[in-house]
Coordinates of C-alpha atoms and ligand atoms in Angstrom, one line a residue:
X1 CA 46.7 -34.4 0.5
X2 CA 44.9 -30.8 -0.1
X3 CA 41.3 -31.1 -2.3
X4 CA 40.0 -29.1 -4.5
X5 CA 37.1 -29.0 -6.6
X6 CA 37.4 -27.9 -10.5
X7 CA 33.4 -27.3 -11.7
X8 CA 31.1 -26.4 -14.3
X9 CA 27.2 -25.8 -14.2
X10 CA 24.8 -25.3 -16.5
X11 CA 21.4 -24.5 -16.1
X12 CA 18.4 -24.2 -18.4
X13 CA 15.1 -23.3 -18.2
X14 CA 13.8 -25.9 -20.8
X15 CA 11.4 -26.4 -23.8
X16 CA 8.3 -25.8 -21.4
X17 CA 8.8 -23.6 -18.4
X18 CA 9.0 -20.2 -18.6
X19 CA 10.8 -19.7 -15.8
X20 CA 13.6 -21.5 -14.3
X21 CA 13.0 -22.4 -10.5
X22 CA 16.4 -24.2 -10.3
X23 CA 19.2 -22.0 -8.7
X24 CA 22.6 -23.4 -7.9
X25 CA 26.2 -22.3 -6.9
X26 CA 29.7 -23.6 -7.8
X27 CA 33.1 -22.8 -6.3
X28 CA 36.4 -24.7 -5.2
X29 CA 35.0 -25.5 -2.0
X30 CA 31.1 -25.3 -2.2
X31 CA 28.5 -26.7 -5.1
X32 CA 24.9 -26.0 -4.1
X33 CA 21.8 -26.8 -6.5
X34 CA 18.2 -26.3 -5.5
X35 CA 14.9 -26.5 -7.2
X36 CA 12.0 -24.5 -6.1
X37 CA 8.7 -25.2 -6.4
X38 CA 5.2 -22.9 -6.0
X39 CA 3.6 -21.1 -8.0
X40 CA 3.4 -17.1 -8.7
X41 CA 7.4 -17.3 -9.1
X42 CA 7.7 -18.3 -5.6
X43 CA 9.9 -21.4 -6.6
X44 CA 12.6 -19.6 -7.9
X45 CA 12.5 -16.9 -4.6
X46 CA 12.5 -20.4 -2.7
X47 CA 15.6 -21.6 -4.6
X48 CA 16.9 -18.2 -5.0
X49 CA 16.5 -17.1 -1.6
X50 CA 18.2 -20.8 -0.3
X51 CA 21.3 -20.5 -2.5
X52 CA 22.1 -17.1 -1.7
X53 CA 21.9 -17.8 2.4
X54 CA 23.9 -21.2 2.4
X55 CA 26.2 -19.6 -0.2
X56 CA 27.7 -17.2 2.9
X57 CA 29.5 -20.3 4.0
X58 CA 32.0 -20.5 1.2
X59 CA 34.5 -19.6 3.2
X60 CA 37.8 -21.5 4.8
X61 CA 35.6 -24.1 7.4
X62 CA 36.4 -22.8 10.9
X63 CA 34.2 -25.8 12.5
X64 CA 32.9 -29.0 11.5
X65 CA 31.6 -29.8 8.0
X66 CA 28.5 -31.1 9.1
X67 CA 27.5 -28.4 11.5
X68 CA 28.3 -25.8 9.1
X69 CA 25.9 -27.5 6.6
X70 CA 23.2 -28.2 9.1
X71 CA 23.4 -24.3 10.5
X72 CA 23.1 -22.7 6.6
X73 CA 20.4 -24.4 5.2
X74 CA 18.7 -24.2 8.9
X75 CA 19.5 -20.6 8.2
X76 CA 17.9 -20.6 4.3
X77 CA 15.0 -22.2 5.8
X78 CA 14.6 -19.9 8.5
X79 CA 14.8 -17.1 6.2
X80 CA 12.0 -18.3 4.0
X81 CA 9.8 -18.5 6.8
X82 CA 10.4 -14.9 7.6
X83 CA 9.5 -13.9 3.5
X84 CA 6.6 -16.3 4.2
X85 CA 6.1 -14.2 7.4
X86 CA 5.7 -11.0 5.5
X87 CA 4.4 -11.6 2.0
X88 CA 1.4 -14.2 2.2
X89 CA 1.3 -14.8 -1.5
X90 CA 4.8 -17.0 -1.3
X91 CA 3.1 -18.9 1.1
X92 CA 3.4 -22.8 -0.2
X93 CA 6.4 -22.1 -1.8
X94 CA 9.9 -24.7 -1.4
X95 CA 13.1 -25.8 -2.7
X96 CA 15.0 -29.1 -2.4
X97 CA 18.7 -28.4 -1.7
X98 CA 21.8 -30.6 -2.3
X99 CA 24.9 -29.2 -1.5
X100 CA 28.4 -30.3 -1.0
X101 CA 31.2 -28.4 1.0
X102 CA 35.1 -29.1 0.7
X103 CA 37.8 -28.3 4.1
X104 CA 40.5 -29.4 1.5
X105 CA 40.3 -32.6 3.3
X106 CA 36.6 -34.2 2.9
X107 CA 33.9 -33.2 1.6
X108 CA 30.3 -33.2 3.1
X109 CA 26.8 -33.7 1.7
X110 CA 23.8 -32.2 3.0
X111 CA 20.9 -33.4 0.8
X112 CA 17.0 -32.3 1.1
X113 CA 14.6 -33.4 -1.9
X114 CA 14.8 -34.8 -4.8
X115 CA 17.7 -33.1 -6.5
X116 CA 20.5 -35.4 -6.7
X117 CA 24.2 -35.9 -5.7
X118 CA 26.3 -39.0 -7.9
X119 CA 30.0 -40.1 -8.0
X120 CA 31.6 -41.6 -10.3
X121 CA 34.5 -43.3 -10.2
X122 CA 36.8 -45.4 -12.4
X123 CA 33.5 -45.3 -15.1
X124 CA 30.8 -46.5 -11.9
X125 CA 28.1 -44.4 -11.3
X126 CA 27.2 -44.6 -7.7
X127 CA 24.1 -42.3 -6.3
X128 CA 24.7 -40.5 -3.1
X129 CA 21.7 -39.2 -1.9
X130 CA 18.5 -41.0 -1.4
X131 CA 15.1 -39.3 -2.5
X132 CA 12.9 -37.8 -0.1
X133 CA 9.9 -38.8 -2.7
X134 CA 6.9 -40.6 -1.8
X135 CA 7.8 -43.4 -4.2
X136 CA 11.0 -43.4 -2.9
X137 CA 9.2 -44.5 0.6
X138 CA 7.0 -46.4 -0.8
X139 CA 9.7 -48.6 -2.5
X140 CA 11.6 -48.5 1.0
X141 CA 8.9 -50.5 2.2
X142 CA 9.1 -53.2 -0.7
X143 CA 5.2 -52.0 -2.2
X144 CA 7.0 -50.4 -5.5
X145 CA 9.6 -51.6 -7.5
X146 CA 12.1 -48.5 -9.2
X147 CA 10.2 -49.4 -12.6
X148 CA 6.9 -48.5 -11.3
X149 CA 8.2 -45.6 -9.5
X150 CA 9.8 -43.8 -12.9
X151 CA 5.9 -44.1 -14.2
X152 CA 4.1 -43.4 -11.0
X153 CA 1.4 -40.7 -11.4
X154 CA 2.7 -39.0 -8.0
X155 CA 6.6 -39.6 -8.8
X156 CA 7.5 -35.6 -8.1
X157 CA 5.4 -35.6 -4.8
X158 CA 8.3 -34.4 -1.8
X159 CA 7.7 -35.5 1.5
X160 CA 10.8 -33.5 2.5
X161 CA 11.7 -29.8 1.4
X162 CA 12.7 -26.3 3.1
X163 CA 10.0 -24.3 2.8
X164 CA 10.1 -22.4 6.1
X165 CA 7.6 -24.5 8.0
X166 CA 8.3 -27.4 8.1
X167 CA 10.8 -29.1 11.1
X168 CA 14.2 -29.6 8.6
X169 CA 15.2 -32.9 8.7
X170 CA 18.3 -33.3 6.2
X171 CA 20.4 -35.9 5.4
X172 CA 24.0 -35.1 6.4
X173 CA 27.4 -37.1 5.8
X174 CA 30.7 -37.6 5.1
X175 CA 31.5 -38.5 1.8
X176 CA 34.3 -41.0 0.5
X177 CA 35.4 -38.9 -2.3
X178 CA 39.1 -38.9 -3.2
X179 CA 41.0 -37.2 -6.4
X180 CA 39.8 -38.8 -9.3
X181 CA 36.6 -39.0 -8.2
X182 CA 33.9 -36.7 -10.3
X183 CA 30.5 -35.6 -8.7
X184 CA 26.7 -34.8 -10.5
X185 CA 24.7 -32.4 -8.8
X186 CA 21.3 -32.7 -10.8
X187 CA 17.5 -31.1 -10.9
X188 CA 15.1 -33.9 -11.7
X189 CA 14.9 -32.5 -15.0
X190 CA 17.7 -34.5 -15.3
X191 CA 17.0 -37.5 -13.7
X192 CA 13.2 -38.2 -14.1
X193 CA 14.1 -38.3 -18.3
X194 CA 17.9 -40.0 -18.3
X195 CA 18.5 -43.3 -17.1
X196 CA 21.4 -43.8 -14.8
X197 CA 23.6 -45.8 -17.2
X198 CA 23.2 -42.8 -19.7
X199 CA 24.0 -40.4 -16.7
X200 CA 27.1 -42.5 -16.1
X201 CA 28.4 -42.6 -19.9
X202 CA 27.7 -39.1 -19.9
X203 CA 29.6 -38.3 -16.9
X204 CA 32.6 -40.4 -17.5
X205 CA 33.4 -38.7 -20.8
X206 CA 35.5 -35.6 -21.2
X207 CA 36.0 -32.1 -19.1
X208 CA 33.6 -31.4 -16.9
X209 CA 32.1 -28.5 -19.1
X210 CA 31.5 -30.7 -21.8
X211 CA 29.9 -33.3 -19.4
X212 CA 27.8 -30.4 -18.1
X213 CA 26.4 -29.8 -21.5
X214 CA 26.3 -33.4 -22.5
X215 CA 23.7 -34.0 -19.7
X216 CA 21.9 -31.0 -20.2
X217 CA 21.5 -31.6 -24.1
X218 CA 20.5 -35.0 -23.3
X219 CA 18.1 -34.7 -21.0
X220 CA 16.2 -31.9 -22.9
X221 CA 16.5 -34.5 -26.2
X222 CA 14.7 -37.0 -23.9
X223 CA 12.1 -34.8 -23.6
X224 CA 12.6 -33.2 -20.2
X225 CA 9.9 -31.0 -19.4
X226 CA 11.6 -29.5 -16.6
X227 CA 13.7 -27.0 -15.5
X228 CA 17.5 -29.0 -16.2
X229 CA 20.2 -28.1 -13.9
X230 CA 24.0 -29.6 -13.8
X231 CA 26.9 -29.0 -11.7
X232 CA 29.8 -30.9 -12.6
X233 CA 33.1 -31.2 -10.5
X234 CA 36.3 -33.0 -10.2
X235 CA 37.8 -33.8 -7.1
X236 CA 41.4 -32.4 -7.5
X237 CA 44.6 -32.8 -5.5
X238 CA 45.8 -29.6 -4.9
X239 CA 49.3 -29.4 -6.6
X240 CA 48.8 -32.2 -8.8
X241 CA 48.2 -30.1 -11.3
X242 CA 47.8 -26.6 -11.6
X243 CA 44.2 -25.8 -10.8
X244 CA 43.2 -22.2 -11.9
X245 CA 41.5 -19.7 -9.7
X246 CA 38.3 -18.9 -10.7
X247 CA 35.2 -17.1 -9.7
X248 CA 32.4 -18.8 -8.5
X249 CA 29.8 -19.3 -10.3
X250 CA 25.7 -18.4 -9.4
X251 CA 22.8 -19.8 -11.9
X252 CA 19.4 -19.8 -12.5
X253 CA 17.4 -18.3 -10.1
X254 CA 19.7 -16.8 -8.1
X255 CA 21.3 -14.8 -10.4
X256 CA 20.2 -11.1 -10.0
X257 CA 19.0 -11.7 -14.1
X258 CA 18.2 -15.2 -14.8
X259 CA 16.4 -15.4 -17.6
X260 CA 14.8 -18.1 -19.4
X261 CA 17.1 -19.2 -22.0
X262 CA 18.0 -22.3 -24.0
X263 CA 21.0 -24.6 -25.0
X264 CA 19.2 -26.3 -27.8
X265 CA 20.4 -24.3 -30.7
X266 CA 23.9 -23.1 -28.9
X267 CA 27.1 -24.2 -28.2
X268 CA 28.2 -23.9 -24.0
X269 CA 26.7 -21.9 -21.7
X270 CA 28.1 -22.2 -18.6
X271 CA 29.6 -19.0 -17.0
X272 CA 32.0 -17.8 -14.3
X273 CA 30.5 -14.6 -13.7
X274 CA 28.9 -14.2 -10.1
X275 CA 26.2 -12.2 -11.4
X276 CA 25.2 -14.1 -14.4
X277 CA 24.1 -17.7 -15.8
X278 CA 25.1 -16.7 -19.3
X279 CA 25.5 -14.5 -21.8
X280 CA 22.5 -13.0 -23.4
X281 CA 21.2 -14.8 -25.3
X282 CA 17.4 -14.9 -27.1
X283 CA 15.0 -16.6 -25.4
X284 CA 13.2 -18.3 -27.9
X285 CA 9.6 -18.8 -27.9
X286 CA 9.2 -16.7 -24.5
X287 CA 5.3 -18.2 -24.5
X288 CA 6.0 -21.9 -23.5
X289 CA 3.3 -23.2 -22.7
X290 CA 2.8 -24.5 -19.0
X291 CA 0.0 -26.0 -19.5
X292 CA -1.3 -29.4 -17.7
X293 CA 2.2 -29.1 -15.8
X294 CA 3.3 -32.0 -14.1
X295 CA 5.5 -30.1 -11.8
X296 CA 2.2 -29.1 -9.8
X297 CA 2.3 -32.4 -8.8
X298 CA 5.0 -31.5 -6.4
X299 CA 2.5 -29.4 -4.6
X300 CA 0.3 -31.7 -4.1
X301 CA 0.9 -32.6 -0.1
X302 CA -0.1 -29.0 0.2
X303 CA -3.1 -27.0 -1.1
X304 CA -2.1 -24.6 -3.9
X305 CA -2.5 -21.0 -2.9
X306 CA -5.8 -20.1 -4.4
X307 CA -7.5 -23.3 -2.8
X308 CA -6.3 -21.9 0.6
X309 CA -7.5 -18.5 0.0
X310 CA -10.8 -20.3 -1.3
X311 CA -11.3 -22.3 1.9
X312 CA -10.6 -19.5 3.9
X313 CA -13.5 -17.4 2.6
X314 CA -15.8 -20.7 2.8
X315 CA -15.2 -21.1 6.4
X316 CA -15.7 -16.7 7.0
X317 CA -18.9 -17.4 4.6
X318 CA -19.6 -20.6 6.7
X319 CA -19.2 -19.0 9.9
X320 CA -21.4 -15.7 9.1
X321 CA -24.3 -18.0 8.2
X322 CA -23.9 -20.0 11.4
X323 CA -23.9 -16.4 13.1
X324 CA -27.1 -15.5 11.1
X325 CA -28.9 -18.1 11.6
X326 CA -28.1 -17.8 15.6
X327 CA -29.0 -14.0 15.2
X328 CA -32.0 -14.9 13.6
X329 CA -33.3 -17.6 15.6
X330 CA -32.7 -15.4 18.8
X331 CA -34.8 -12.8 17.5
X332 CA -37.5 -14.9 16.5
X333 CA -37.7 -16.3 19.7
X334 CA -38.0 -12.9 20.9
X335 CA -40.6 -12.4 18.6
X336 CA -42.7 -14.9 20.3
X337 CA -42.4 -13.0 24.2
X338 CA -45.6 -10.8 25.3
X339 CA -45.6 -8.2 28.2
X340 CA -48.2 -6.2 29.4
X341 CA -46.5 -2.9 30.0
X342 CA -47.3 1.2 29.4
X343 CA -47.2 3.1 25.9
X344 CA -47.7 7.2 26.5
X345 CA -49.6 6.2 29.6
X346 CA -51.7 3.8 28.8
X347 CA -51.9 0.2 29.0
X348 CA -51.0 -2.0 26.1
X349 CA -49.3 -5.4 25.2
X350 CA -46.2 -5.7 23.8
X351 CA -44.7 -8.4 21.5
X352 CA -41.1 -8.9 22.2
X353 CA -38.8 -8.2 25.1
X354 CA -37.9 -4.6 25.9
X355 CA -33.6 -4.5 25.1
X356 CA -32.1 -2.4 22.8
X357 CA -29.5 -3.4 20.5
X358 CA -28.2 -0.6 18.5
X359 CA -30.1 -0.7 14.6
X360 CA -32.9 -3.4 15.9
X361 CA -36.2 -3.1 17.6
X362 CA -36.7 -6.2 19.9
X363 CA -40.2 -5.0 21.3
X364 CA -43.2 -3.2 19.6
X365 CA -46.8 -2.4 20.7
X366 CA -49.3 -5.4 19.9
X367 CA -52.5 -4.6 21.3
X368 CA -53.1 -0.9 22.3
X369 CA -55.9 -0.3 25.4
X370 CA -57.6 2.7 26.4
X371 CA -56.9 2.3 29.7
X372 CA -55.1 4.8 31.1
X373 CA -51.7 4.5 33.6
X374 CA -53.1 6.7 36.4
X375 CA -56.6 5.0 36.7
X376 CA -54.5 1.7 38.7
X377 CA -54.2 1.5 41.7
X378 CA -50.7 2.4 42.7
X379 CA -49.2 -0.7 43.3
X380 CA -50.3 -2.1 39.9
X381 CA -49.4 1.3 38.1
X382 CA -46.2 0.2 39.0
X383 CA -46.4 -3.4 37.9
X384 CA -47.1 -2.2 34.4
X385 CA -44.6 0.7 34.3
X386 CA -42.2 -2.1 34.5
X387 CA -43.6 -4.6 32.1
X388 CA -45.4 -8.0 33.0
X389 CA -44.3 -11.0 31.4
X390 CA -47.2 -12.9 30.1
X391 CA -46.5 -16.6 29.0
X392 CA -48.4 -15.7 24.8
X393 CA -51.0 -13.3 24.0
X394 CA -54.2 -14.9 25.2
X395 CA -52.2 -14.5 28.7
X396 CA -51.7 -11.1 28.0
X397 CA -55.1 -10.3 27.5
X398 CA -56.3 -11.8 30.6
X399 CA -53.8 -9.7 32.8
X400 CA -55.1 -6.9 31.0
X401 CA -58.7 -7.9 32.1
X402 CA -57.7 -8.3 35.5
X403 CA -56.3 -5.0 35.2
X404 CA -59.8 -3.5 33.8
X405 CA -61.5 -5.4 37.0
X406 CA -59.6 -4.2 39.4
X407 CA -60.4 -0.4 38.2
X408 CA -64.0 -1.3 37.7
X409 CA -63.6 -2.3 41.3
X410 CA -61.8 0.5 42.7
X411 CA -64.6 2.6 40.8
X412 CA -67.3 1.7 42.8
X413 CA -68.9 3.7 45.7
X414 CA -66.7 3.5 49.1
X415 CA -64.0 1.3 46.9
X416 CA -61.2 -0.2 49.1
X417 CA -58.8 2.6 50.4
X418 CA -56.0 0.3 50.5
X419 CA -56.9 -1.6 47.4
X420 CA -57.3 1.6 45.7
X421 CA -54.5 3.8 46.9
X422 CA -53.6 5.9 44.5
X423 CA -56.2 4.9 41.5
X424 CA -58.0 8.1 39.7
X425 CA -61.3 7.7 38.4
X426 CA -60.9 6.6 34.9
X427 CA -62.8 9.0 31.6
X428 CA -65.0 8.7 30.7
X429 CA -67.3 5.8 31.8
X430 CA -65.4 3.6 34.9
X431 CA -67.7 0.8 34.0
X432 CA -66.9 0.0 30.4
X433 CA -65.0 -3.4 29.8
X434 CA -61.4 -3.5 28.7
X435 CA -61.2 -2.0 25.0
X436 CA -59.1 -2.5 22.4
X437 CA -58.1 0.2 19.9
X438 CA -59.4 0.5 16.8
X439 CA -56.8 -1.6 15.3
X440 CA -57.1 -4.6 17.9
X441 CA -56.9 -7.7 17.4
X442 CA -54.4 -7.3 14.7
X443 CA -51.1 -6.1 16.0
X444 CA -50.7 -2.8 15.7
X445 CA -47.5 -0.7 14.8
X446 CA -45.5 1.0 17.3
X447 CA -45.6 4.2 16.8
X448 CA -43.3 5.8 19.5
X449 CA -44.3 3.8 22.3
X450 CA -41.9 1.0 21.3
X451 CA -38.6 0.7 23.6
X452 CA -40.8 3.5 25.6
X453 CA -42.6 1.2 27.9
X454 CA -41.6 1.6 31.6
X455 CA -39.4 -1.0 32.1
X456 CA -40.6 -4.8 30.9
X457 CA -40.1 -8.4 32.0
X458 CA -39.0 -10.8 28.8
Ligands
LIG23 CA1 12.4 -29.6 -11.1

């Protein structure tokens, strides 16, 4: 027995959103819906972008069902982490995806999300795909019961989506389907607002374009806040009646010019155009309000976009104070080293340690002396041309002393030869005790002696 699949979809932006993040895809042998999420419009380039790859594989299977499912939406969520890759402001953005895909024999399911897949059969609804929710886990484990989920404040929250980051982990299988049976694809606009025995009444009844609109209209007279997406199909044997050729069908999102538009007020909207979701049709009030928007929920796992942004220029801001206040520290530590060393050939103590770093004086002159260079001895001439480190000022002062002694001793009559290699008689009097200048003891400005000092010792 050859299978085919006879479809309708419907999909429609709402009585709140102004966009619809929901894209989907129908034909004989493949029915793919997916629901983005993010903000900036990067749900519906999630959903958009997911539909259009997987879509590719409507084609006659030339390997298994499964692996063909698995490779696609690997594909679709490989290509979203190359968008991601380029344009940082979809970054965050995902899509469930719930797709089914006919060989004319069987039919596979590949389900990530929320976004539902149902049978029904002989008037019994039966679900087919298991949220990947976090109240779906947590009443897995027994601690909520499917009452207390429909009410739970984080009932939207996915622990399982593509969005390009991510390690995919969907659900694949082999369905039981056989002609007769009839198959739901549905957005949680549909299923977080109509209660499964409604679903199944609604999905029993008549073709499946009025079923299609049935759901939609009920859901959005439930009060569905949500995007509300619908594809409808029989399972048809091939033969059994004759089954029209049509064209598949592309919605929401993922048509090139989805627009926001409504089924309240209108008859049937579903269309078999690939490059349309309906006809034109006016959109309404365009300013819906999205305000207070449950749907960010759905985001939750993850930072919103401007949070990330915001905590990356915390951590820059962070990281330049913490650099700062290194900077800072060093310097003042800096601040507190003395040499004695030579400014224009004469002696003097220096505050600070005698590097450069390009824009910032590390050293200056503190105390100035007239004591000039050449009247040392060689040997200490030397010493001071290179700078010598004192442990604080007082220290300083008293290797400038020694300094003055050893020229008051080389001043003498019949001084040292050895000692005093080198040393000229200092101007004007050699007997005088160590002077300050003028602006001793107060630290006085370098003028252009700082960074000029011969050499110095931090
Ligand atoms: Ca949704």
């Amino acid at each position: 027995m050859t299978i085919t699949l006879r479809y309708a979809a419907l999909s429609d932006v709402g009585r709140v959103r102004k966009n619809n993040e929901d894209s989907g895809y129908a034909s004989a042998r493949l029915l793919l819906l997916a629901d983005g999420m993010g903000g900036m419009e990067a749900g519906e380039v999630a959903s958009s972008v997911t539909v259009q790859t997987i879509r590719k594989i409507d084609e006659p299977p030339a390997a298994d069902l499964l692996e063909i499912l698995a490779g696609a939406v690997q594909r679709a969520n490989d290509r979203l982490a190359e968008i991601i890759e380029v344009d940082a402001s979809v970054d965050g953005m995902g899509t469930t995806i719930t797709g089914m895909l006919s060989d004319g024999e069987r039919i596979a399911l590949v389900h990530v999300g929320d976004s539902r897949a149902y049978r029904v059969r002989e008037g019994r609804l039966k679900q087919l795909t298991r949220d990947h929710t976090f109240v779906q886990s947590l009443i897995d484990e027994g601690r909520l019961t499917r009452d207390e989920a429909k009410v739970h404040p984080h009932r939207s929250v996915l622990i399982r989506a593509l969005d390009g980051r991510q390690e995919l982990e969907p659900d694949l299988s082999v369905l039981d389907l056989v002609a007769g049976d009839r198959v739901l694809l549905c957005s949680d606009g549909v299923t977080d607002f109509l209660p499964d025995v409604e679903i199944e009444q609604l999905l029993t009844d008549g073709t499946v374009d009025s079923a299609a609109v049935d759901i939609v209209r009920a859901s959005l007279a439930r009060g569905s806040n949500d995007n509300v997406t619908v594809v409808v199909a029989d399972v048809v044997e091939v033969g059994e009646e004759p089954v029209a050729a049509e064209d598949p069908m592309i919605f929401g999102a993922a048509a090139e010019d989805a627009r926001p538009r409504s089924v309240h007020d209108s008859g049937v909207r579903t269309t078999r155009s690939p490059s349309t979701t309906a006809d034109d049709e006016d959109d309404g009030d365009g300013s819906r309000a999205a305000a207070g928007d449950p749907e960010e929920l759905r985001y939750a796992p993850r930072a919103p976009l401007r949070f990330i942004w915001l905590r990356r220029l915390v951590v820059i801001t962070v990281v330049l104070v913490l650099v700062g206040l290194g900077l800072k520290l060093l310097y003042d530590w800096t601040q507190r080293q003395y040499y004695v060393g030579a400014s224009q050939d004469q002696v003097a103590i220096f505050r600070g340690i005698d590097q450069t770093i390009p824009g910032l004086t590390l050293t200056r002159v503190e105390v100035g002396y007239d004591i000039a260079l050449n009247s040392l001895p060689s040997y200490l001439r030397q010493d001071v041309e290179e700078g010598i480190s004192a442990e604080g000022l007082e220290h300083a002062r008293r290797i400038v002393g020694n300094l003055q002694d050893d020229i008051d001793e080389c001043s003498r009559p019949n001084p040292d030869p050895e000692q005093c290699a080198g040393a000229e008689p200092p101007e004007p009097s050699p007997s005088e005790p160590p002077e300050p200048s003028p602006n001793e003891p107060g630290p006085t400005e370098a003028t252009d002696g700082a960074g000029q000092a011969g050499g110095g010792r931090p």
